Amino acid sequence: MNKNNMKKIKSAIISSVMAVSAMAAPFATALTPMSASAASDNYAKLLQHSLYFYDANMCGKQVGETSALTWRDDCHTSDEVNGGFHDAGDHVMFGLPQGYAASTLGWGYYEFRDAYEATGQGSHFKTVSDYFCKFFKDSTKLDGSGNVTSFLYQKGEGDPDHAYWNAPEMQEREQGTRKMYWTSSGASDIAAEYAAALALNYLNFGDAEDLKYAEALYKFSTQYNQVATDGTTPFYSSQSCQDEQAWAAGWLYIATGNESYKSDCASKQVQYLGANHCWENVSAGAACVYAEITNDWSKVNNWLQSYTNKSGYCFISEWGSARSNTAMQLTALVASKNSNADYSAWVKGQMDFLLGNNPLNVCYVVGFDSNSAKNPHHRAASGMKNWDEFNASDVITNGHTLVGALVGGPKNEAGTDYTDTLKDAVCNEVAVDYNAAFVGAAAGLYSVYKTGTTDTSIVGVDKVSSGNPTVNTNTTATTQSTATNGNNNTTTTTTATNLVVSGNQDIVLTPNDMTVGTEKGDDGEMNNYAEFNPQGAKSATLYYKVNSNDMSTSGAFGTWTGKWEQVDFENVSVPSGNVVSVDYTIPSNVGSTVKAMVFWPHGDAVTIEKVVLHMGESSNQTTQSTTQSTTQSTTKTTTTTTAAPANKDVVLSANDMTVGTEKGDDGEMNNYAEFNPQGAKSATLYYKVNSNDMNTSGAFGTWTGKWEQVDFENVAVPSGNVVAVDYTIPSNVGSTVKAMVFWPHGDAVTIEKVVLHMDNSSAQQSTTTTTTKPIQSGNVKYGDADESGEVNINDAVLIMQSIANPDKYKLSAQGKLNADVVDNGGGITNSDALAIQYVESKTINASSFPITSAELERYQS
């Protein structure tokens, strides 16, 4: 496809955070300042730029539409499996650095999500991470039981590829198709890296498919325990798969709570850590994830201190010294966030060195500053067509700017041996693994220091991800922690940091000062929680409002002290006014965070308002706690059913199925019923609509080795309000069928029964139409996509989100009418978002909508 040079906006989710005083830093020795670059502490811009390297290295049929760079397009379109990323300045897809890059990128986002969202880089990161993980899933073949039968671990051969110097878009045309490397009994090191990347993508974004493939690939890896050699030698050969398996097992434990993964992560740890977290050896990363699980960082910190207590440039390897250095930076920042050590000043000094505060005054990040390296060893960016042209001069200016690429860096510890030339692959090599830890280090530094601003225009970039970062001139460190406490689900949280104070004054923490969110409990329901830094307080009081008619409430406080210590509170009366206050005496051995949890009521029935930290001995409330935990009853009831005789209808009431609610992609609560099909040919779902809605929608689904779903839409609500929808049960149906109601939500629907038709008959009509939600208003307000009553940047963001992920970011029928401002009637496109963006900048007046695409082009010019 051809690239469209129209600038498109990306979602920029801005979060406000407060600064927290840093822990003491006994091992945080900074480098001696030299001629520091003016951009050396612009960590917002550094994070923004660092991600664009991955746009340069995208491979496959979707490059043109996905890459943010104007000079990249589709390539290698005949590969047996589409997608993935080129390894370095060449075009091979090597599995080990590919998996390392994706998992390390995911690790950085997992630890420092706040930095991505505050700087507007969350959407761009997700695009990159999903592109990696889609390739990993597409490369993996599963049987009917979900076991891996084979997977693709490499695309292309090293020697022929390295001998080719031209743009990736030309390689297939000039060299033909390339070799694919599959295995059905090996490449355990690569399978484990893929598994780690997929588990982290699940933790970061909640796609259940990612977790399914992660577990399957990990199982495959441990079944064969054999590293890849065919095709990988001598380029990326590994000595062991144990370190990758420990790395993957740790993230799988955090994702699932399955104790076998924790045991594997523990048993596969190495006794002595290597030089750094890298593509060939992820033992340091595995040690970090195990430290997160156990909250014991002693091994990691003892190892880090052997590097961080030295001054000067942290030099580990001549080849790609900057790559190794930034991997140490990321590891140190993760340890600083999660333990009582603080290496942030040391990391800042190391990054300053790489950004220009060095003897040569060279910035080793391409396109970042005026003194940046200009000639990375990269075929696509070079703009040259053959090797002879490459050798034409010692210094050749690249045809394209490889924005955000971290080059190899100096070849000596003093930082005096570096040549900015395409011919020096040691100094100027770039690669997917080079940038992986570098991106995470940039995010970690922004999370700590909150300095810098993002660019709104970058040469060669037509999709600029920019934000309005919170700038902080105070260089104190932040903390963020998420306790798993046995829960197996990713949570939606608002993360902020707290101000440390002294004395006996109370400190009031609002939701903006804590990590506040919901997570699924052991009973499957959504529990509210608030996690906060105790800041030396003696006790704390949690205040939350009960929005339901419940007369009592329960929950717990917990902290990690080397083991999880929890104090439950039960049967607390809900007072008039519905604001509950519960006290907690903070133990003297309290961990870095305290987690306050509300077990009953669930979800939207509770709003956490604040936590008050009492720095003195007393609190204003009566402590109400017990030592016994309870599991509250829910609307979810699970029973078993017996098989029915042929040709007899079987009526399943709510007591005969798993009936409940779950949060959908739009954040609303959807109703569902899950049941055993018992050999039936078809089924009819009956449910009552308790609202005034005139139509309804939903779906039936079953797992047949893959998720198979049939949607029903625009079903009219009859008089009496009881809707009946049929489903033809497929012959390969799984053990259960799930019937889901997407509209209306929550209490507006009551599921009454499911009737199983054993003889393929049906009592009701089938329904397949196209509308999911009725138009709420007959008045079109052009540009107001989110129906807020105003036309602003939020409307443009929603349109872009909806285009990128329509299942998650849904426009209502009215919103779609409002959003179609360019070539009205032609549907929602990027042009509509761009036009609305121009309203924000006063270039277009919303009253002129709708407009034509020709008029939009005139506005652009």
XYZ file of C-alpha atoms in Angstrom, residues 75-756:
682
model
C 7.694 -5.405 2.692
C 8.279 -9.180 2.606
C 4.607 -9.657 1.797
C 5.106 -13.302 0.730
C 6.468 -14.461 4.094
C 4.618 -17.556 5.271
C 3.756 -15.687 8.476
C 3.166 -11.974 8.167
C 4.555 -9.343 10.511
C 7.255 -9.109 13.134
C 10.258 -6.801 13.166
C 13.572 -6.719 11.344
C 16.403 -7.539 13.699
C 18.731 -4.591 13.205
C 19.906 -2.665 10.159
C 19.242 -5.873 8.216
C 15.933 -7.616 7.500
C 16.164 -11.051 9.142
C 13.661 -11.818 11.894
C 15.759 -13.569 14.556
C 13.543 -15.035 17.292
C 15.709 -14.616 20.372
C 16.338 -10.847 20.181
C 12.764 -10.431 18.889
C 11.308 -12.106 21.983
C 13.769 -10.344 24.283
C 12.880 -6.957 22.781
C 9.122 -7.501 23.111
C 9.306 -8.814 26.684
C 11.736 -6.115 27.832
C 9.581 -3.409 26.278
C 6.596 -4.914 28.097
C 8.556 -4.947 31.353
C 9.316 -1.235 31.061
C 5.654 -0.436 30.430
C 4.531 -2.704 33.289
C 6.812 -0.869 35.714
C 6.452 2.711 34.449
C 3.023 2.888 32.818
C 2.521 6.311 34.396
C 5.302 7.790 32.251
C 3.773 6.528 29.003
C 0.332 7.868 29.790
C 1.581 11.201 31.168
C 3.603 11.866 28.015
C 0.957 10.602 25.579
C 2.961 7.535 24.493
C 0.617 4.798 25.740
C -1.192 4.343 22.435
C 2.041 4.257 20.430
C 3.539 1.708 22.790
C 0.455 -0.511 22.498
C 0.706 -0.401 18.702
C 4.302 -1.622 18.866
C 3.672 -4.249 21.556
C 0.575 -5.634 19.836
C 2.473 -5.827 16.534
C 5.101 -8.004 18.207
C 2.543 -10.203 19.949
C 0.292 -10.678 16.948
C 3.297 -12.069 15.102
C 4.129 -14.427 17.986
C 0.558 -15.764 18.024
C 0.347 -16.045 14.240
C 3.667 -17.930 14.306
C 2.310 -20.552 16.732
C 0.196 -23.547 15.702
C -2.042 -25.090 18.376
C -3.932 -28.371 18.327
C -7.500 -28.843 19.543
C -6.315 -29.118 23.128
C -4.401 -25.856 22.996
C -0.952 -27.439 22.808
C 1.768 -26.076 20.532
C 2.434 -28.382 17.584
C 5.026 -26.106 15.957
C 6.089 -22.487 15.840
C 8.098 -20.238 13.553
C 11.210 -18.964 15.301
C 13.090 -17.252 12.439
C 12.403 -15.632 9.069
C 15.298 -15.320 6.640
C 18.928 -16.470 6.643
C 21.706 -14.406 8.166
C 24.425 -14.542 5.510
C 22.353 -13.853 2.356
C 20.458 -11.123 4.158
C 23.580 -9.411 5.496
C 25.057 -9.363 2.009
C 22.058 -7.395 0.708
C 22.089 -3.611 1.053
C 18.838 -2.017 -0.013
C 15.514 -1.002 1.435
C 13.401 -3.860 2.872
C 10.593 -2.938 0.473
C 12.871 -4.081 -2.390
C 14.372 -7.288 -0.976
C 11.655 -9.745 -1.929
C 11.427 -8.276 -5.410
C 15.167 -8.598 -5.934
C 15.963 -11.798 -3.985
C 12.675 -13.704 -3.919
C 11.030 -15.360 -0.941
C 13.107 -16.218 2.095
C 13.495 -19.308 4.251
C 11.176 -19.935 7.180
C 12.478 -21.783 10.251
C 9.849 -23.897 12.037
C 10.278 -26.322 14.908
C 8.034 -28.900 16.541
C 10.475 -29.971 19.254
C 12.986 -27.251 20.052
C 13.893 -23.552 20.160
C 12.871 -23.616 23.815
C 14.807 -20.427 24.506
C 12.821 -18.529 21.877
C 9.488 -20.103 22.849
C 10.044 -18.944 26.443
C 10.890 -15.398 25.312
C 7.697 -15.302 23.242
C 5.801 -16.574 26.281
C 7.241 -13.835 28.503
C 6.338 -11.152 25.959
C 2.776 -12.434 25.605
C 2.298 -12.734 29.375
C 3.446 -9.132 29.825
C 1.182 -7.917 27.035
C -1.670 -9.660 28.830
C -0.731 -7.986 32.108
C -0.462 -4.614 30.379
C -3.573 -4.740 28.180
C -5.701 -7.708 29.250
C -6.049 -9.698 25.996
C -6.922 -13.264 27.053
C -5.548 -14.654 23.762
C -2.102 -13.392 24.747
C -2.227 -15.360 27.989
C -3.485 -18.515 26.276
C -0.575 -18.522 23.819
C 1.897 -17.562 26.548
C 0.986 -20.591 28.629
C 1.049 -22.894 25.592
C 4.483 -21.686 24.474
C 5.894 -21.971 27.985
C 4.622 -25.537 28.231
C 6.227 -26.293 24.862
C 9.507 -24.733 25.984
C 9.745 -26.821 29.150
C 8.668 -29.970 27.331
C 11.731 -29.998 25.063
C 14.384 -27.858 26.824
C 16.473 -27.479 23.697
C 17.887 -24.214 22.351
C 17.654 -23.267 18.683
C 20.746 -23.788 16.533
C 19.577 -24.102 12.933
C 19.655 -20.642 11.368
C 20.582 -18.893 14.600
C 24.267 -19.911 14.522
C 26.520 -17.927 14.544
C 24.285 -14.874 14.876
C 22.136 -15.378 17.996
C 23.105 -18.620 19.706
C 22.111 -19.231 23.307
C 23.840 -21.522 25.786
C 20.755 -22.298 27.847
C 16.988 -21.898 27.904
C 16.736 -21.931 31.711
C 17.100 -18.155 32.093
C 14.363 -17.473 29.526
C 12.104 -20.000 31.253
C 12.642 -18.363 34.656
C 11.846 -14.985 33.070
C 8.634 -16.283 31.473
C 7.538 -18.276 34.531
C 7.742 -15.205 36.757
C 5.466 -13.141 34.556
C 3.081 -16.072 34.115
C 2.836 -16.393 37.882
C 1.969 -12.705 38.223
C -0.567 -13.079 35.412
C -2.263 -16.242 36.713
C -1.378 -16.821 40.354
C -0.543 -20.433 39.424
C 1.942 -21.662 42.045
C 3.685 -24.001 39.593
C 4.965 -20.958 37.699
C 6.302 -19.456 40.910
C 8.099 -22.718 41.667
C 9.602 -22.788 38.174
C 10.716 -19.181 38.458
C 12.442 -20.013 41.745
C 14.058 -23.282 40.653
C 15.394 -21.861 37.395
C 17.151 -18.862 38.968
C 20.917 -18.815 38.510
C 23.210 -18.630 41.524
C 25.262 -15.733 40.153
C 23.874 -13.014 37.921
C 25.605 -12.205 34.656
C 26.826 -8.885 33.368
C 23.429 -7.477 32.439
C 19.935 -8.239 31.168
C 20.434 -8.995 27.467
C 19.111 -11.070 24.565
C 21.396 -14.022 25.360
C 20.984 -14.004 29.127
C 17.915 -12.673 30.920
C 18.960 -13.965 34.345
C 19.020 -10.422 35.750
C 15.495 -9.759 34.517
C 14.355 -13.118 35.890
C 15.879 -12.235 39.264
C 13.962 -8.953 39.235
C 10.597 -10.534 38.501
C 11.232 -13.121 41.235
C 12.119 -10.287 43.606
C 8.787 -8.642 42.749
C 7.008 -11.886 43.608
C 8.833 -12.412 46.924
C 9.596 -8.766 47.751
C 13.192 -9.841 48.461
C 15.523 -7.622 46.442
C 18.740 -8.477 48.280
C 20.229 -10.580 45.479
C 19.454 -7.977 42.824
C 20.678 -5.064 44.933
C 23.913 -6.791 45.903
C 24.611 -7.375 42.231
C 23.623 -3.840 41.162
C 25.821 -2.259 43.797
C 28.916 -3.807 42.229
C 28.225 -1.593 39.198
C 26.511 1.471 40.642
C 29.085 2.222 43.347
C 31.625 3.072 40.640
C 31.911 6.427 38.930
C 32.270 6.855 35.194
C 30.567 5.257 32.215
C 29.224 1.775 32.957
C 31.081 -0.130 30.244
C 30.260 -3.843 29.917
C 30.901 -4.749 26.299
C 32.741 -3.125 23.411
C 30.042 -4.181 20.947
C 26.945 -2.135 21.686
C 28.168 -0.619 24.931
C 25.192 1.783 25.030
C 22.810 -1.164 24.742
C 24.365 -2.897 27.772
C 24.490 0.373 29.685
C 20.773 1.129 29.249
C 19.885 -2.435 30.275
C 21.665 -1.751 33.564
C 19.765 1.526 33.803
C 16.381 -0.175 33.430
C 17.239 -2.864 35.977
C 18.446 -0.240 38.460
C 15.310 1.867 38.026
C 13.051 -1.150 38.571
C 14.959 -2.014 41.744
C 14.731 1.614 42.879
C 10.978 1.587 42.423
C 10.364 -1.701 44.208
C 12.992 -1.866 46.954
C 14.542 0.433 49.564
C 17.550 1.204 47.341
C 17.703 4.246 45.093
C 19.911 4.272 42.011
C 18.060 7.063 40.213
C 20.921 9.576 40.427
C 23.348 6.976 39.066
C 20.986 6.188 36.191
C 20.553 9.880 35.436
C 24.320 10.258 35.190
C 24.588 7.286 32.822
C 21.830 8.582 30.558
C 23.331 12.079 30.590
C 26.557 10.520 29.309
C 24.750 8.841 26.429
C 22.874 12.047 25.571
C 26.017 14.124 25.149
C 27.625 14.666 28.543
C 30.757 12.783 27.430
C 34.302 13.569 26.187
C 33.232 13.605 22.522
C 30.059 15.629 23.123
C 28.133 13.062 21.033
C 24.505 12.138 21.634
C 24.128 8.439 20.872
C 20.394 8.739 20.123
C 19.697 9.490 16.465
C 17.633 12.618 15.779
C 17.402 13.615 19.429
C 19.708 16.642 19.433
C 21.941 18.660 17.108
C 24.959 16.615 18.199
C 23.248 13.242 17.644
C 24.853 10.381 15.721
C 23.925 10.832 12.052
C 24.865 7.555 10.361
C 23.465 4.435 12.020
C 24.212 1.105 10.341
C 20.703 0.644 8.924
C 19.807 -0.273 5.346
C 16.351 1.301 5.190
C 17.483 4.597 6.745
C 20.618 4.819 4.605
C 18.643 5.402 1.413
C 21.381 3.619 -0.544
C 20.838 0.819 -3.033
C 23.983 -1.298 -3.019
C 27.098 -2.186 -1.080
C 29.412 -0.329 -3.477
C 27.645 2.924 -2.738
C 27.952 2.100 0.951
C 31.729 1.941 0.572
C 31.950 5.125 -1.467
C 32.989 7.254 1.509
C 34.014 6.881 5.109
C 31.229 9.223 6.244
C 27.956 9.232 4.329
C 24.891 11.157 5.435
C 21.880 8.883 5.704
C 18.927 9.509 3.441
C 16.434 9.258 6.338
C 16.655 10.111 10.019
C 16.319 6.955 12.112
C 14.494 8.802 14.888
C 15.086 7.503 18.399
C 17.559 4.759 17.490
C 20.233 4.040 20.110
C 23.514 3.370 18.307
C 26.206 1.072 19.669
C 28.150 3.853 21.359
C 31.796 4.171 22.387
C 34.142 1.198 22.230
C 35.979 2.031 25.441
C 35.121 2.915 29.029
C 36.583 6.414 28.713
C 34.085 7.191 25.949
C 36.783 8.434 23.580
C 36.675 5.715 20.887
C 33.681 6.294 18.621
C 33.246 6.882 14.886
C 29.996 8.137 13.373
C 30.040 6.100 10.178
C 27.848 3.491 8.519
C 30.866 1.248 8.109
C 31.461 0.825 11.853
C 28.862 -1.658 13.022
C 30.441 -1.851 16.487
C 29.865 1.870 17.141
C 26.810 2.489 14.979
C 24.849 -0.773 14.911
C 21.187 -0.453 15.895
C 18.794 -3.297 16.763
C 15.448 -4.177 18.300
C 17.219 -5.407 21.432
C 19.338 -2.208 21.663
C 16.277 0.013 22.043
C 14.223 -2.289 24.271
C 15.775 -1.521 27.668
C 16.568 2.015 26.491
C 12.843 2.733 26.043
C 12.152 1.408 29.557
C 14.998 3.462 31.042
C 13.630 6.621 29.405
C 10.208 5.866 30.901
C 11.706 5.171 34.315
C 13.653 8.431 34.304
C 10.541 10.385 33.358
C 8.629 8.577 36.107
C 11.252 9.736 38.629
C 12.100 13.244 37.422
C 9.131 14.287 35.261
C 11.190 16.638 33.116
C 10.866 17.610 29.470
C 8.189 17.998 26.834
C 7.253 16.011 23.742
C 7.633 17.194 20.152
C 4.542 17.992 18.113
C 6.396 17.709 14.807
C 9.237 15.329 13.916
C 10.944 15.093 10.530
C 9.955 11.905 8.722
C 7.152 11.071 11.170
C 3.562 11.445 9.982
C 1.881 10.081 13.125
C 3.365 12.032 16.013
C 2.421 10.732 19.458
C 2.658 13.767 21.685
C 1.223 14.767 24.999
C 1.258 17.490 27.605
C 3.509 15.944 30.235
C 3.469 17.068 33.805
C 6.743 18.961 34.218
C 8.432 18.828 37.595
C 11.517 20.873 38.404
C 11.915 18.967 41.667
C 14.141 15.931 41.077
C 12.716 13.669 43.768
C 11.779 10.077 43.079
C 8.353 8.530 42.737
C 7.127 5.173 43.884
C 4.470 2.908 42.488
C 3.516 -0.561 43.613
C 0.904 -3.120 42.751
C 0.373 -6.058 45.072
C -0.949 -9.208 43.441
C -2.174 -10.853 46.649
C -3.248 -13.940 44.774
C -5.558 -12.131 42.381
C -5.213 -13.189 38.791
C -6.515 -10.184 36.924
C -5.111 -7.003 35.499
C -6.676 -3.973 37.174
C -7.650 -0.577 35.894
C -5.920 1.926 38.152
C -5.126 5.569 38.622
C -1.541 5.801 39.855
C -0.071 8.745 41.701
C 2.606 9.358 44.306
C 2.504 10.778 47.797
C 4.184 13.621 49.636
C 6.283 12.539 52.595
C 5.857 14.761 55.664
C 7.059 14.609 59.221
C 5.556 15.293 62.606
C 2.182 14.314 64.042
C -0.085 15.946 61.463
C -2.609 13.864 59.557
C -2.054 13.425 55.811
C -5.114 13.218 53.572
C -4.630 11.097 50.450
C -7.227 11.544 47.711
C -7.588 9.008 44.840
C -5.111 11.130 42.859
C -2.512 10.459 45.557
C -2.855 6.664 45.519
C -3.235 3.701 43.198
C -7.017 3.253 43.128
C -8.869 0.711 41.019
C -10.817 -2.540 40.863
C -9.669 -6.149 40.528
C -11.418 -9.474 40.296
C -11.625 -11.348 43.595
C -11.619 -15.086 44.203
C -15.406 -15.130 43.795
C -15.167 -13.594 40.324
C -16.596 -10.235 41.362
C -14.865 -6.843 41.095
C -13.458 -5.543 44.378
C -12.348 -1.955 44.994
C -8.937 -1.171 46.439
C -6.593 1.705 47.272
C -2.829 1.196 47.542
C -0.690 3.846 49.205
C 2.694 4.611 50.745
C 2.285 4.582 54.559
C 4.954 7.327 54.871
C 5.817 6.407 58.450
C 2.244 6.778 59.753
C 1.175 4.878 62.861
C -2.343 4.205 61.610
C -4.651 4.944 58.700
C -8.360 5.437 58.135
C -10.037 4.415 54.890
C -13.135 6.381 53.840
C -15.433 5.042 51.142
C -19.014 5.585 50.076
C -21.506 2.750 49.627
C -23.734 3.549 46.654
C -26.111 0.602 47.158
C -28.767 -0.189 49.774
C -26.487 -2.596 51.626
C -26.507 -2.174 55.390
C -23.062 -3.662 56.087
C -19.718 -3.859 54.397
C -16.436 -5.786 54.653
C -12.863 -5.723 53.412
C -9.262 -5.879 54.565
C -5.930 -4.105 54.855
C -2.746 -5.850 53.783
C 0.981 -5.268 53.373
C 3.960 -7.301 52.219
C 6.531 -7.791 54.990
C 8.364 -10.686 53.368
C 5.018 -12.467 53.519
C 1.502 -11.159 52.928
C -0.019 -9.947 56.208
C -3.720 -9.121 56.109
C -6.207 -7.821 58.690
C -9.861 -8.225 57.710
C -12.795 -6.069 58.749
C -16.296 -7.549 58.654
C -19.914 -6.593 59.238
C -19.128 -2.887 59.448
C -22.411 -0.967 59.564
C -23.108 1.537 56.804
C -24.044 4.800 58.573
C -26.508 7.459 57.428
C -24.857 9.352 54.629
C -23.369 6.017 53.456
C -19.718 7.038 54.039
C -17.895 4.242 55.854
C -14.656 4.814 57.787
C -12.447 1.931 58.883
C -9.188 2.130 60.859
C -5.986 0.166 60.420
C -3.045 0.028 62.817
C 0.020 0.009 60.596
C 2.525 -2.667 61.717
C 6.069 -1.601 62.560
C 7.462 -3.904 59.851
C 5.100 -2.519 57.192
C 6.192 -2.923 53.571
C 6.598 -0.154 51.018
C 2.832 0.005 50.435
C -0.434 -0.742 52.213
C -3.400 -2.069 50.279
C -6.921 -1.301 51.510
C -9.551 -3.578 49.932
C -13.354 -3.528 49.966
C -14.816 -7.021 49.451
C -18.468 -6.047 49.841
C -20.279 -4.394 48.146
C -18.662 -4.871 44.730
C -17.730 -2.678 41.779
C -19.724 0.493 41.228
C -21.492 0.033 44.563
C -18.388 1.478 46.249
C -16.500 4.748 45.717
C -13.210 5.145 47.572
C -12.987 8.765 48.722
C -9.766 9.118 50.715
C -7.257 7.633 53.153
C -6.103 9.630 56.159
C -2.649 8.811 57.509
C -2.295 9.458 61.245
C 1.333 10.282 61.970
C 0.691 10.203 65.731
C -0.521 7.254 67.785
C -4.275 7.861 67.580
C -6.994 7.990 64.977
C -10.415 9.537 64.924
C -12.342 6.309 64.426
C -13.016 3.063 66.180
C -11.000 0.155 64.826
C -13.248 -2.567 63.487
C -11.402 -5.677 62.413
C -11.440 -9.431 62.777
C -9.066 -12.237 62.010
C -11.416 -14.282 59.836
C -12.020 -13.495 56.174
C -15.333 -14.025 54.417
C -16.343 -14.534 50.831
C -19.459 -12.551 49.967
C -22.290 -14.118 47.996
C -22.659 -12.855 44.449
C -25.107 -13.023 41.592
C -22.995 -15.808 40.141
C -24.316 -19.295 40.906
C -22.646 -22.378 39.445
C -24.332 -25.775 39.289
C -24.068 -28.851 37.141
C -26.746 -30.235 34.868
C -27.519 -33.725 33.691
C -27.901 -34.857 30.120
C -31.442 -34.876 28.756
C -33.170 -37.462 26.560
C -33.187 -36.811 22.811
C -35.971 -34.644 21.354
C -36.874 -33.157 24.736
C -36.445 -29.470 25.534
C -34.385 -28.797 28.657
C -35.174 -25.629 30.597
C -32.233 -24.147 32.488
C -33.108 -21.564 35.118
C -30.560 -19.153 36.561
C -29.834 -21.770 39.266
C -28.815 -24.295 36.604
C -26.167 -22.066 34.966
C -23.342 -19.712 35.764
C -25.116 -16.359 35.634
C -23.474 -13.044 36.397
C -22.046 -9.790 35.108
C -18.610 -8.886 33.795
C -16.970 -5.707 32.635
C -16.915 -5.303 28.859
C -14.323 -3.534 26.716
C -16.289 -0.285 27.069
C -16.049 -0.457 30.866
C -19.747 -1.223 31.320
C -21.141 -4.321 33.057
C -22.525 -6.930 30.662
C -24.812 -9.804 31.697
C -24.024 -13.384 30.751
C -25.156 -16.966 31.235
C -22.800 -19.904 30.771
C -24.180 -23.417 30.415
C -23.448 -26.995 29.362
C -25.071 -27.579 25.933
C -25.762 -31.249 26.832
C -25.843 -32.339 23.220
C -28.594 -29.896 22.203
C -28.857 -28.792 18.586
C -29.922 -25.244 19.420
C -30.717 -23.016 22.367
C -32.933 -20.025 23.133
C -31.898 -17.365 25.620
C -34.684 -15.536 27.468
C -33.976 -12.302 29.305
C -35.985 -9.342 30.532
C -35.108 -5.738 29.674
C -35.878 -3.578 32.708
C -35.212 -0.252 30.978
C -37.071 1.722 28.308
C -34.664 0.641 25.558
C -36.376 -0.425 22.370
C -33.679 -2.781 21.105
C -30.943 -4.999 22.479
C -27.786 -6.792 21.376
C -25.386 -9.503 22.486
C -23.688 -12.705 21.374
C -23.261 -16.436 21.876
C -19.781 -17.957 22.035
C -17.993 -21.231 22.636
C -14.395 -22.439 22.749
C -13.635 -24.980 20.007
C -9.873 -24.701 20.142
C -10.466 -21.083 19.257
C -13.155 -18.669 20.399
C -16.136 -18.778 18.018
C -18.756 -16.077 18.496
C -22.049 -15.259 16.807
C -23.423 -11.777 17.505
C -27.051 -10.710 17.560
C -27.844 -7.035 17.055
C -30.818 -4.663 16.902
C -33.221 -7.203 18.406
C -36.532 -5.458 19.074
C -37.748 -5.525 22.694
C -41.356 -6.848 22.561
C -44.274 -5.887 24.766
C -43.727 -7.545 28.107
C -40.004 -6.777 27.695
C -38.913 -10.451 27.604
C -36.493 -11.002 24.732
C -35.905 -14.454 23.193
C -32.877 -15.064 20.967
C -31.954 -18.345 19.230
C -28.549 -19.908 18.747
C -27.674 -22.858 16.512
C -25.104 -24.826 18.486
C -22.131 -25.822 16.302
C -21.270 -29.508 15.962
C -17.799 -28.871 17.397
C -19.160 -26.971 20.397
C -16.946 -26.808 23.476
C -17.841 -27.920 26.977
C -19.808 -24.728 27.609
C -21.731 -22.072 25.701
C -21.694 -18.469 26.863
C -24.656 -16.209 26.121
C -23.854 -12.508 26.564
C -26.015 -9.380 26.566
C -24.057 -6.294 25.507
C -26.962 -3.830 25.560
C -28.554 -2.753 27.821
C -26.037 -3.066 30.659
C -26.077 -4.224 34.262
C -29.344 -4.030 36.187
C -31.228 -3.132 33.005
C -31.187 -6.848 32.126
C -32.357 -9.945 34.044
C -31.488 -13.316 32.522
C -34.448 -15.642 33.105
C -33.679 -18.961 31.437
C -32.109 -20.860 28.575
C -34.049 -23.559 26.734
C -32.007 -26.319 25.105
